[in-house]
Amino acid sequence: MTATWLPLPATGFGPETLPYGVVGDRVVVPLGESLLDLAAVLPPEPAALVAGPSLDPFLAAGPAVWAEVRAVLTDLLTDDRHRSLVERALRPAGTPRLPFTVADYVDFYSAEQHALNVGRIFRPEAPALPPAWKHLPIGYHGRAGTVAVSGTPVVRPRGLVGPGDFRPTDRLDIEAELGFVVGVPAAGPVAAADWREHVFGVVLVNDWSARDIQSFEYRPLGPFLGKSFLTSVSPWVVPLAALEGAFVDPPAQDPAPAAHLLPAGPGLDLALEVRLNGHVISRPPASALYWTAAQQLAHLTANGATLRTGDLYASGTISGDTPDRLGCLLELTWGGTRPLTLPDGSTRSYLADGDTVTISATAGPVSLGSVSGTVRPSP
Ligand code: CA
């Protein structure tokens, strides 16, 4: 634990995490239940990067500046001679905004158990894993403009669920994922070994999915209208520097990956919890992700595709190999055939109007906060 002079309540972010977000027109660092106005405590040069209501300039500044700012913050919070400076810069809690401009959004499909389960549910007649799955991280380009901050209402989407049958989805689902936030742009391929020169940090992602729209449109991935209505992200970007204690070896990869996907880099051992109306329905294991963030970044740029500040790429639904560690209702209810029973006695195959889903994650003392959304009826 990092010792701090600052009295912090038991809940909220501590000095081990120091994530970044935007509340009102200020870039802030949440501490317990307060917010630290970042520009008010930094030296002039880095302060200029966080003077506006967005993380974009800070993300683009790169690893040396990211490390400098984190070192300044750690010093401020661990040496009580800075007490008056910090206390003058503390603000009351407020509602966070989407903290950066989402440039492009990519969603991968990198948890083996999830890919196996989805294949078995959607295409029982075919091999569960697509042929390329163990040779490269499969993904698709999503819709950056509908990535929204936690708390944004989830309006039940309408779509074609069969020939001529256009109506509100009745198979609205979640997908518990990690999202990697790109800071430094690239003009072409990024070597797997260089991923940390570009990736700043991590958010939690809920890739809301309409399974009936998805499966009529295109099985199994269905990356178009079954997904593009909304993707929610947690409001606090946790820097990779805070997560180094959670770096672990990824699962063994067999067959050996192609050269551009090596070195694999670390996996992340994060403990996720998925709550439906406050009740824990799953604890997906991030360490089960077969493909790493380094490999995903190397692959998505391998064809020369450029990278921009604010690019967001998500891991794909995180599922483990036991029924209490599955990252979506499609798997938790096995295609709706085994409904969940909630503590109030009600059952769910998929989400009902009024349901609230919250995904949270921790790694020891480090918190990733949470991403939450409540379902609203189709208008
Ligand atoms: Ca997804």
GROMACS .gro file of C-alpha atoms and ligand atoms in nm:
model
  380
    1MET     CA    1   0.000   0.000   0.000
    2THR     CA    2   0.115   0.353  -0.074
    3ALA     CA    3   0.121   0.560   0.248
    4THR     CA    4  -0.050   0.894   0.210
    5TRP     CA    5  -0.105   1.180   0.450
    6LEU     CA    6  -0.447   1.239   0.292
    7PRO     CA    7  -0.733   1.095   0.500
    8LEU     CA    8  -0.924   0.877   0.255
    9PRO     CA    9  -1.254   0.697   0.315
   10ALA     CA   10  -1.269   0.323   0.264
   11THR     CA   11  -1.451   0.364  -0.066
   12GLY     CA   12  -1.325   0.532  -0.379
   13PHE     CA   13  -0.987   0.555  -0.542
   14GLY     CA   14  -0.668   0.552  -0.335
   15PRO     CA   15  -0.314   0.664  -0.412
   16GLU     CA   16  -0.232   0.333  -0.583
   17THR     CA   17  -0.466   0.398  -0.874
   18LEU     CA   18  -0.458   0.770  -0.964
   19PRO     CA   19  -0.681   0.747  -1.271
   20TYR     CA   20  -0.779   1.044  -1.487
   21GLY     CA   21  -1.117   1.175  -1.594
   22VAL     CA   22  -1.314   1.489  -1.671
   23VAL     CA   23  -1.581   1.650  -1.452
   24GLY     CA   24  -1.733   1.974  -1.569
   25ASP     CA   25  -1.459   2.154  -1.763
   26ARG     CA   26  -1.171   2.016  -1.554
   27VAL     CA   27  -0.937   1.719  -1.584
   28VAL     CA   28  -0.945   1.558  -1.242
   29VAL     CA   29  -0.798   1.271  -1.044
   30PRO     CA   30  -1.050   1.109  -0.807
   31LEU     CA   31  -0.926   1.057  -0.450
   32GLY     CA   32  -1.170   0.889  -0.215
   33GLU     CA   33  -1.489   1.088  -0.265
   34SER     CA   34  -1.313   1.409  -0.375
   35LEU     CA   35  -1.163   1.522  -0.702
   36LEU     CA   36  -0.817   1.672  -0.744
   37ASP     CA   37  -0.805   1.952  -1.001
   38LEU     CA   38  -0.502   1.834  -1.195
   39ALA     CA   39  -0.402   2.161  -1.363
   40ALA     CA   40  -0.398   2.330  -1.020
   41VAL     CA   41  -0.122   2.108  -0.883
   42LEU     CA   42   0.109   2.038  -1.179
   43PRO     CA   43   0.412   2.235  -1.300
   44PRO     CA   44   0.327   2.472  -1.592
   45GLU     CA   45   0.421   2.244  -1.884
   46PRO     CA   46   0.217   1.936  -1.795
   47ALA     CA   47  -0.053   2.164  -1.649
   48ALA     CA   48  -0.103   2.313  -1.996
   49LEU     CA   49  -0.185   1.964  -2.127
   50VAL     CA   50  -0.474   1.925  -1.882
   51ALA     CA   51  -0.615   2.278  -1.895
   52GLY     CA   52  -0.909   2.187  -2.120
   53PRO     CA   53  -1.208   1.956  -2.064
   54SER     CA   54  -1.045   1.651  -2.227
   55LEU     CA   55  -0.760   1.407  -2.174
   56ASP     CA   56  -0.671   1.421  -2.545
   57PRO     CA   57  -0.357   1.645  -2.523
   58PHE     CA   58  -0.227   1.455  -2.220
   59LEU     CA   59  -0.286   1.119  -2.393
   60ALA     CA   60  -0.096   1.238  -2.700
   61ALA     CA   61   0.201   1.361  -2.493
   62GLY     CA   62   0.343   1.011  -2.446
   63PRO     CA   63   0.504   0.789  -2.186
   64ALA     CA   64   0.764   1.034  -2.048
   65VAL     CA   65   0.495   1.291  -1.963
   66TRP     CA   66   0.257   1.022  -1.830
   67ALA     CA   67   0.532   0.903  -1.594
   68GLU     CA   68   0.626   1.257  -1.490
   69VAL     CA   69   0.268   1.347  -1.397
   70ARG     CA   70   0.216   1.025  -1.204
   71ALA     CA   71   0.541   1.083  -1.014
   72VAL     CA   72   0.432   1.439  -0.926
   73LEU     CA   73   0.096   1.312  -0.799
   74THR     CA   74   0.257   1.037  -0.592
   75ASP     CA   75   0.495   1.288  -0.435
   76LEU     CA   76   0.210   1.529  -0.357
   77LEU     CA   77   0.012   1.258  -0.181
   78THR     CA   78   0.296   1.095   0.012
   79ASP     CA   79   0.483   1.402   0.140
   80ASP     CA   80   0.272   1.614   0.371
   81ARG     CA   81   0.461   1.933   0.298
   82HIS     CA   82   0.232   1.951  -0.008
   83ARG     CA   83  -0.080   1.937   0.207
   84SER     CA   84  -0.196   2.297   0.156
   85LEU     CA   85  -0.141   2.286  -0.222
   86VAL     CA   86  -0.341   1.965  -0.252
   87GLU     CA   87  -0.617   2.072  -0.017
   88ARG     CA   88  -0.669   2.393  -0.215
   89ALA     CA   89  -0.709   2.184  -0.532
   90LEU     CA   90  -0.964   1.935  -0.395
   91ARG     CA   91  -1.316   1.967  -0.536
   92PRO     CA   92  -1.642   1.794  -0.443
   93ALA     CA   93  -1.751   1.491  -0.643
   94GLY     CA   94  -1.940   1.551  -0.966
   95THR     CA   95  -2.071   1.363  -1.266
   96PRO     CA   96  -1.790   1.248  -1.496
   97ARG     CA   97  -1.800   1.300  -1.871
   98LEU     CA   98  -1.655   1.087  -2.149
   99PRO     CA   99  -1.292   1.181  -2.077
  100PHE     CA  100  -1.139   1.158  -2.424
  101THR     CA  101  -1.246   1.180  -2.787
  102VAL     CA  102  -1.297   0.824  -2.908
  103ALA     CA  103  -1.119   0.819  -3.244
  104ASP     CA  104  -1.177   0.467  -3.373
  105TYR     CA  105  -1.325   0.177  -3.182
  106VAL     CA  106  -1.222  -0.186  -3.231
  107ASP     CA  107  -1.372  -0.479  -3.045
  108PHE     CA  108  -1.179  -0.805  -3.025
  109TYR     CA  109  -1.304  -1.157  -2.947
  110SER     CA  110  -1.011  -1.279  -2.742
  111ALA     CA  111  -1.143  -1.498  -2.459
  112GLU     CA  112  -1.128  -1.859  -2.572
  113GLN     CA  113  -1.409  -1.981  -2.348
  114HIS     CA  114  -1.640  -1.704  -2.475
  115ALA     CA  115  -1.562  -1.783  -2.839
  116LEU     CA  116  -1.620  -2.156  -2.776
  117ASN     CA  117  -1.951  -2.093  -2.600
  118VAL     CA  118  -2.082  -1.846  -2.860
  119GLY     CA  119  -1.985  -2.084  -3.139
  120ARG     CA  120  -2.169  -2.371  -2.967
  121ILE     CA  121  -2.480  -2.160  -2.906
  122PHE     CA  122  -2.501  -1.982  -3.244
  123ARG     CA  123  -2.351  -2.247  -3.476
  124PRO     CA  124  -2.389  -2.589  -3.309
  125GLU     CA  125  -2.338  -2.763  -3.644
  126ALA     CA  126  -1.989  -2.614  -3.702
  127PRO     CA  127  -1.655  -2.621  -3.517
  128ALA     CA  128  -1.692  -2.385  -3.220
  129LEU     CA  129  -1.381  -2.175  -3.287
  130PRO     CA  130  -1.353  -1.998  -3.625
  131PRO     CA  131  -1.054  -2.137  -3.823
  132ALA     CA  132  -0.832  -1.831  -3.773
  133TRP     CA  133  -0.909  -1.785  -3.403
  134LYS     CA  134  -0.582  -1.930  -3.268
  135HIS     CA  135  -0.373  -1.764  -3.539
  136LEU     CA  136  -0.469  -1.401  -3.483
  137PRO     CA  137  -0.686  -1.189  -3.255
  138ILE     CA  138  -1.021  -1.171  -3.437
  139GLY     CA  139  -1.202  -0.839  -3.410
  140TYR     CA  140  -1.414  -0.583  -3.592
  141HIS     CA  141  -1.425  -0.208  -3.627
  142GLY     CA  142  -1.712  -0.071  -3.422
  143ARG     CA  143  -1.887   0.262  -3.398
  144ALA     CA  144  -1.680   0.525  -3.212
  145GLY     CA  145  -1.967   0.776  -3.210
  146THR     CA  146  -2.185   0.559  -2.988
  147VAL     CA  147  -1.922   0.493  -2.723
  148ALA     CA  148  -2.064   0.673  -2.418
  149VAL     CA  149  -1.971   0.727  -2.058
  150SER     CA  150  -2.106   0.512  -1.774
  151GLY     CA  151  -2.453   0.622  -1.668
  152THR     CA  152  -2.577   0.688  -2.020
  153PRO     CA  153  -2.926   0.533  -2.052
  154VAL     CA  154  -2.945   0.213  -2.256
  155VAL     CA  155  -3.242   0.268  -2.486
  156ARG     CA  156  -3.371  -0.069  -2.601
  157PRO     CA  157  -3.285  -0.080  -2.974
  158ARG     CA  158  -3.514  -0.180  -3.257
  159GLY     CA  159  -3.406  -0.391  -3.550
  160LEU     CA  160  -3.483  -0.675  -3.788
  161VAL     CA  161  -3.499  -0.998  -3.590
  162GLY     CA  162  -3.638  -1.203  -3.879
  163PRO     CA  163  -3.765  -1.148  -4.234
  164GLY     CA  164  -3.981  -0.833  -4.223
  165ASP     CA  165  -3.990  -0.844  -3.842
  166PHE     CA  166  -3.864  -0.503  -3.727
  167ARG     CA  167  -3.924  -0.444  -3.356
  168PRO     CA  168  -3.760  -0.375  -3.019
  169THR     CA  169  -3.509  -0.641  -2.926
  170ASP     CA  170  -3.622  -0.884  -2.660
  171ARG     CA  171  -3.270  -1.027  -2.623
  172LEU     CA  172  -3.080  -0.729  -2.488
  173ASP     CA  173  -2.750  -0.842  -2.339
  174ILE     CA  174  -2.426  -0.720  -2.186
  175GLU     CA  175  -2.063  -0.800  -2.261
  176ALA     CA  176  -1.805  -0.747  -1.984
  177GLU     CA  177  -1.478  -0.633  -2.140
  178LEU     CA  178  -1.161  -0.432  -2.086
  179GLY     CA  179  -1.087  -0.135  -2.313
  180PHE     CA  180  -0.737  -0.011  -2.399
  181VAL     CA  181  -0.697   0.361  -2.462
  182VAL     CA  182  -0.438   0.472  -2.718
  183GLY     CA  183  -0.245   0.790  -2.646
  184VAL     CA  184   0.035   0.822  -2.901
  185PRO     CA  185  -0.059   0.797  -3.269
  186ALA     CA  186   0.125   0.580  -3.524
  187ALA     CA  187   0.162   0.615  -3.900
  188GLY     CA  188   0.169   0.241  -3.957
  189PRO     CA  189   0.235  -0.093  -3.793
  190VAL     CA  190   0.317  -0.094  -3.421
  191ALA     CA  191   0.550  -0.371  -3.310
  192ALA     CA  192   0.405  -0.582  -3.029
  193ALA     CA  193   0.710  -0.495  -2.817
  194ASP     CA  194   0.627  -0.123  -2.850
  195TRP     CA  195   0.267  -0.134  -2.726
  196ARG     CA  196   0.338   0.070  -2.414
  197GLU     CA  197   0.481   0.353  -2.626
  198HIS     CA  198   0.124   0.399  -2.751
  199VAL     CA  199  -0.127   0.261  -2.501
  200PHE     CA  200  -0.195   0.485  -2.203
  201GLY     CA  201  -0.444   0.298  -1.994
  202VAL     CA  202  -0.751   0.088  -1.937
  203VAL     CA  203  -1.125   0.142  -1.896
  204LEU     CA  204  -1.406  -0.104  -1.833
  205VAL     CA  205  -1.636  -0.165  -2.130
  206ASN     CA  206  -1.992  -0.291  -2.155
  207ASP     CA  207  -2.057  -0.382  -2.519
  208TRP     CA  208  -2.439  -0.386  -2.507
  209SER     CA  209  -2.566  -0.641  -2.759
  210ALA     CA  210  -2.906  -0.725  -2.911
  211ARG     CA  211  -2.875  -1.100  -2.967
  212ASP     CA  212  -3.182  -1.141  -3.189
  213ILE     CA  213  -3.076  -0.856  -3.420
  214GLN     CA  214  -2.719  -0.989  -3.411
  215SER     CA  215  -2.800  -1.350  -3.492
  216PHE     CA  216  -3.042  -1.272  -3.776
  217GLU     CA  217  -2.789  -1.034  -3.929
  218TYR     CA  218  -2.467  -1.236  -3.920
  219ARG     CA  219  -2.358  -1.526  -3.701
  220PRO     CA  220  -2.163  -1.552  -3.478
  221LEU     CA  221  -1.997  -1.213  -3.444
  222GLY     CA  222  -2.281  -0.987  -3.569
  223PRO     CA  223  -2.077  -0.670  -3.544
  224PHE     CA  224  -2.321  -0.428  -3.706
  225LEU     CA  225  -2.663  -0.313  -3.579
  226GLY     CA  226  -2.677  -0.571  -3.302
  227LYS     CA  227  -2.390  -0.383  -3.136
  228SER     CA  228  -2.364  -0.027  -3.265
  229PHE     CA  229  -2.647   0.137  -3.068
  230LEU     CA  230  -2.434   0.188  -2.754
  231THR     CA  231  -2.104   0.087  -2.595
  232SER     CA  232  -2.053   0.210  -2.238
  233VAL     CA  233  -1.713   0.283  -2.082
  234SER     CA  234  -1.608   0.359  -1.724
  235PRO     CA  235  -1.530   0.729  -1.671
  236TRP     CA  236  -1.183   0.695  -1.516
  237VAL     CA  237  -0.889   0.593  -1.735
  238VAL     CA  238  -0.653   0.387  -1.520
  239PRO     CA  239  -0.294   0.419  -1.642
  240LEU     CA  240  -0.101   0.103  -1.723
  241ALA     CA  241   0.154   0.228  -1.468
  242ALA     CA  242  -0.103   0.155  -1.195
  243LEU     CA  243  -0.160  -0.198  -1.324
  244GLU     CA  244   0.195  -0.330  -1.343
  245GLY     CA  245   0.130  -0.535  -1.027
  246ALA     CA  246  -0.151  -0.709  -1.217
  247PHE     CA  247   0.065  -0.807  -1.516
  248VAL     CA  248   0.077  -1.186  -1.554
  249ASP     CA  249   0.182  -1.436  -1.817
  250PRO     CA  250  -0.104  -1.488  -2.063
  251PRO     CA  251  -0.236  -1.841  -2.129
  252ALA     CA  252   0.000  -2.064  -2.328
  253GLN     CA  253  -0.048  -2.002  -2.701
  254ASP     CA  254  -0.051  -2.310  -2.924
  255PRO     CA  255   0.014  -2.294  -3.218
  256ALA     CA  256   0.291  -2.039  -3.182
  257PRO     CA  257   0.169  -1.697  -3.299
  258ALA     CA  258   0.301  -1.533  -3.616
  259ALA     CA  259   0.614  -1.321  -3.576
  260HIS     CA  260   0.429  -0.987  -3.575
  261LEU     CA  261   0.233  -1.104  -3.269
  262LEU     CA  262   0.546  -1.158  -3.061
  263PRO     CA  263   0.648  -1.090  -2.792
  264ALA     CA  264   0.305  -1.152  -2.646
  265GLY     CA  265   0.353  -0.909  -2.357
  266PRO     CA  266   0.163  -0.942  -2.032
  267GLY     CA  267  -0.192  -1.045  -1.959
  268LEU     CA  268  -0.382  -0.867  -1.683
  269ASP     CA  269  -0.504  -1.035  -1.366
  270LEU     CA  270  -0.807  -0.823  -1.280
  271ALA     CA  271  -1.107  -0.934  -1.076
  272LEU     CA  272  -1.425  -0.825  -1.252
  273GLU     CA  273  -1.773  -0.834  -1.104
  274VAL     CA  274  -2.095  -0.806  -1.301
  275ARG     CA  275  -2.401  -0.694  -1.104
  276LEU     CA  276  -2.760  -0.704  -1.224
  277ASN     CA  277  -2.977  -0.475  -1.010
  278GLY     CA  278  -2.708  -0.493  -0.741
  279HIS     CA  279  -2.684  -0.873  -0.739
  280VAL     CA  280  -2.353  -1.030  -0.848
  281ILE     CA  281  -2.422  -1.259  -1.145
  282SER     CA  282  -2.065  -1.322  -1.260
  283ARG     CA  283  -1.696  -1.275  -1.183
  284PRO     CA  284  -1.519  -1.291  -1.520
  285PRO     CA  285  -1.138  -1.349  -1.506
  286ALA     CA  286  -0.939  -1.104  -1.720
  287SER     CA  287  -0.635  -1.332  -1.693
  288ALA     CA  288  -0.819  -1.584  -1.915
  289LEU     CA  289  -0.787  -1.360  -2.224
  290TYR     CA  290  -0.591  -1.563  -2.480
  291TRP     CA  291  -0.465  -1.265  -2.682
  292THR     CA  292  -0.292  -0.977  -2.503
  293ALA     CA  293  -0.327  -0.601  -2.545
  294ALA     CA  294   0.015  -0.594  -2.714
  295GLN     CA  295  -0.089  -0.857  -2.968
  296GLN     CA  296  -0.422  -0.688  -3.034
  297LEU     CA  297  -0.251  -0.355  -3.104
  298ALA     CA  298   0.015  -0.516  -3.325
  299HIS     CA  299  -0.253  -0.700  -3.520
  300LEU     CA  300  -0.490  -0.409  -3.572
  301THR     CA  301  -0.207  -0.202  -3.724
  302ALA     CA  302  -0.031  -0.491  -3.904
  303ASN     CA  303  -0.179  -0.403  -4.244
  304GLY     CA  304  -0.059  -0.042  -4.222
  305ALA     CA  305  -0.375   0.095  -4.061
  306THR     CA  306  -0.283   0.412  -3.873
  307LEU     CA  307  -0.345   0.479  -3.508
  308ARG     CA  308  -0.490   0.796  -3.359
  309THR     CA  309  -0.497   0.947  -3.013
  310GLY     CA  310  -0.820   0.827  -2.855
  311ASP     CA  311  -0.838   0.496  -3.040
  312LEU     CA  312  -1.012   0.248  -2.815
  313TYR     CA  313  -0.981  -0.125  -2.851
  314ALA     CA  314  -1.174  -0.367  -2.636
  315SER     CA  315  -1.074  -0.718  -2.533
  316GLY     CA  316  -1.392  -0.901  -2.626
  317THR     CA  317  -1.624  -1.057  -2.372
  318ILE     CA  318  -1.430  -1.203  -2.082
  319SER     CA  319  -1.547  -1.550  -1.983
  320GLY     CA  320  -1.382  -1.815  -1.771
  321ASP     CA  321  -1.438  -2.189  -1.776
  322THR     CA  322  -1.695  -2.214  -1.497
  323PRO     CA  323  -2.062  -2.105  -1.504
  324ASP     CA  324  -2.007  -1.826  -1.249
  325ARG     CA  325  -1.738  -1.659  -1.461
  326LEU     CA  326  -1.921  -1.594  -1.788
  327GLY     CA  327  -1.925  -1.238  -1.923
  328CYS     CA  328  -2.264  -1.214  -2.092
  329LEU     CA  329  -2.622  -1.334  -2.044
  330LEU     CA  330  -2.607  -1.528  -2.371
  331GLU     CA  331  -2.362  -1.763  -2.200
  332LEU     CA  332  -2.496  -1.730  -1.843
  333THR     CA  333  -2.843  -1.843  -1.960
  334TRP     CA  334  -2.711  -2.058  -2.247
  335GLY     CA  335  -2.895  -1.878  -2.522
  336GLY     CA  336  -3.189  -1.797  -2.293
  337THR     CA  337  -3.263  -2.163  -2.219
  338ARG     CA  338  -3.153  -2.151  -1.852
  339PRO     CA  339  -3.287  -1.825  -1.703
  340LEU     CA  340  -3.119  -1.671  -1.399
  341THR     CA  341  -3.321  -1.631  -1.081
  342LEU     CA  342  -3.257  -1.303  -0.898
  343PRO     CA  343  -3.291  -1.256  -0.519
  344ASP     CA  344  -3.634  -1.097  -0.565
  345GLY     CA  345  -3.756  -1.421  -0.726
  346SER     CA  346  -3.778  -1.277  -1.076
  347THR     CA  347  -3.601  -1.449  -1.363
  348ARG     CA  348  -3.399  -1.316  -1.655
  349SER     CA  349  -3.298  -1.468  -1.983
  350TYR     CA  350  -3.205  -1.123  -2.112
  351LEU     CA  351  -3.241  -0.769  -1.973
  352ALA     CA  352  -3.577  -0.620  -1.877
  353ASP     CA  353  -3.665  -0.250  -1.899
  354GLY     CA  354  -3.547  -0.081  -1.578
  355ASP     CA  355  -3.262  -0.327  -1.519
  356THR     CA  356  -2.927  -0.178  -1.417
  357VAL     CA  357  -2.603  -0.357  -1.499
  358THR     CA  358  -2.278  -0.253  -1.333
  359ILE     CA  359  -1.936  -0.397  -1.414
  360SER     CA  360  -1.653  -0.321  -1.170
  361ALA     CA  361  -1.296  -0.440  -1.137
  362THR     CA  362  -1.006  -0.434  -0.896
  363ALA     CA  363  -0.648  -0.558  -0.881
  364GLY     CA  364  -0.548  -0.564  -0.516
  365PRO     CA  365  -0.556  -0.200  -0.394
  366VAL     CA  366  -0.600  -0.071  -0.750
  367SER     CA  367  -0.956  -0.001  -0.861
  368LEU     CA  368  -1.085   0.040  -1.214
  369GLY     CA  369  -1.411   0.185  -1.083
  370SER     CA  370  -1.721   0.074  -1.267
  371VAL     CA  371  -1.933   0.109  -1.579
  372SER     CA  372  -2.307   0.113  -1.534
  373GLY     CA  373  -2.620   0.150  -1.744
  374THR     CA  374  -2.996   0.127  -1.695
  375VAL     CA  375  -3.227  -0.006  -1.965
  376ARG     CA  376  -3.497   0.229  -2.091
  377PRO     CA  377  -3.795   0.113  -2.295
  378SER     CA  378  -3.785   0.142  -2.671
  379PRO     CA  379  -3.952   0.476  -2.762
  380CA      CA  380  -1.794  -0.747  -2.766
   0.00000   0.00000   0.00000
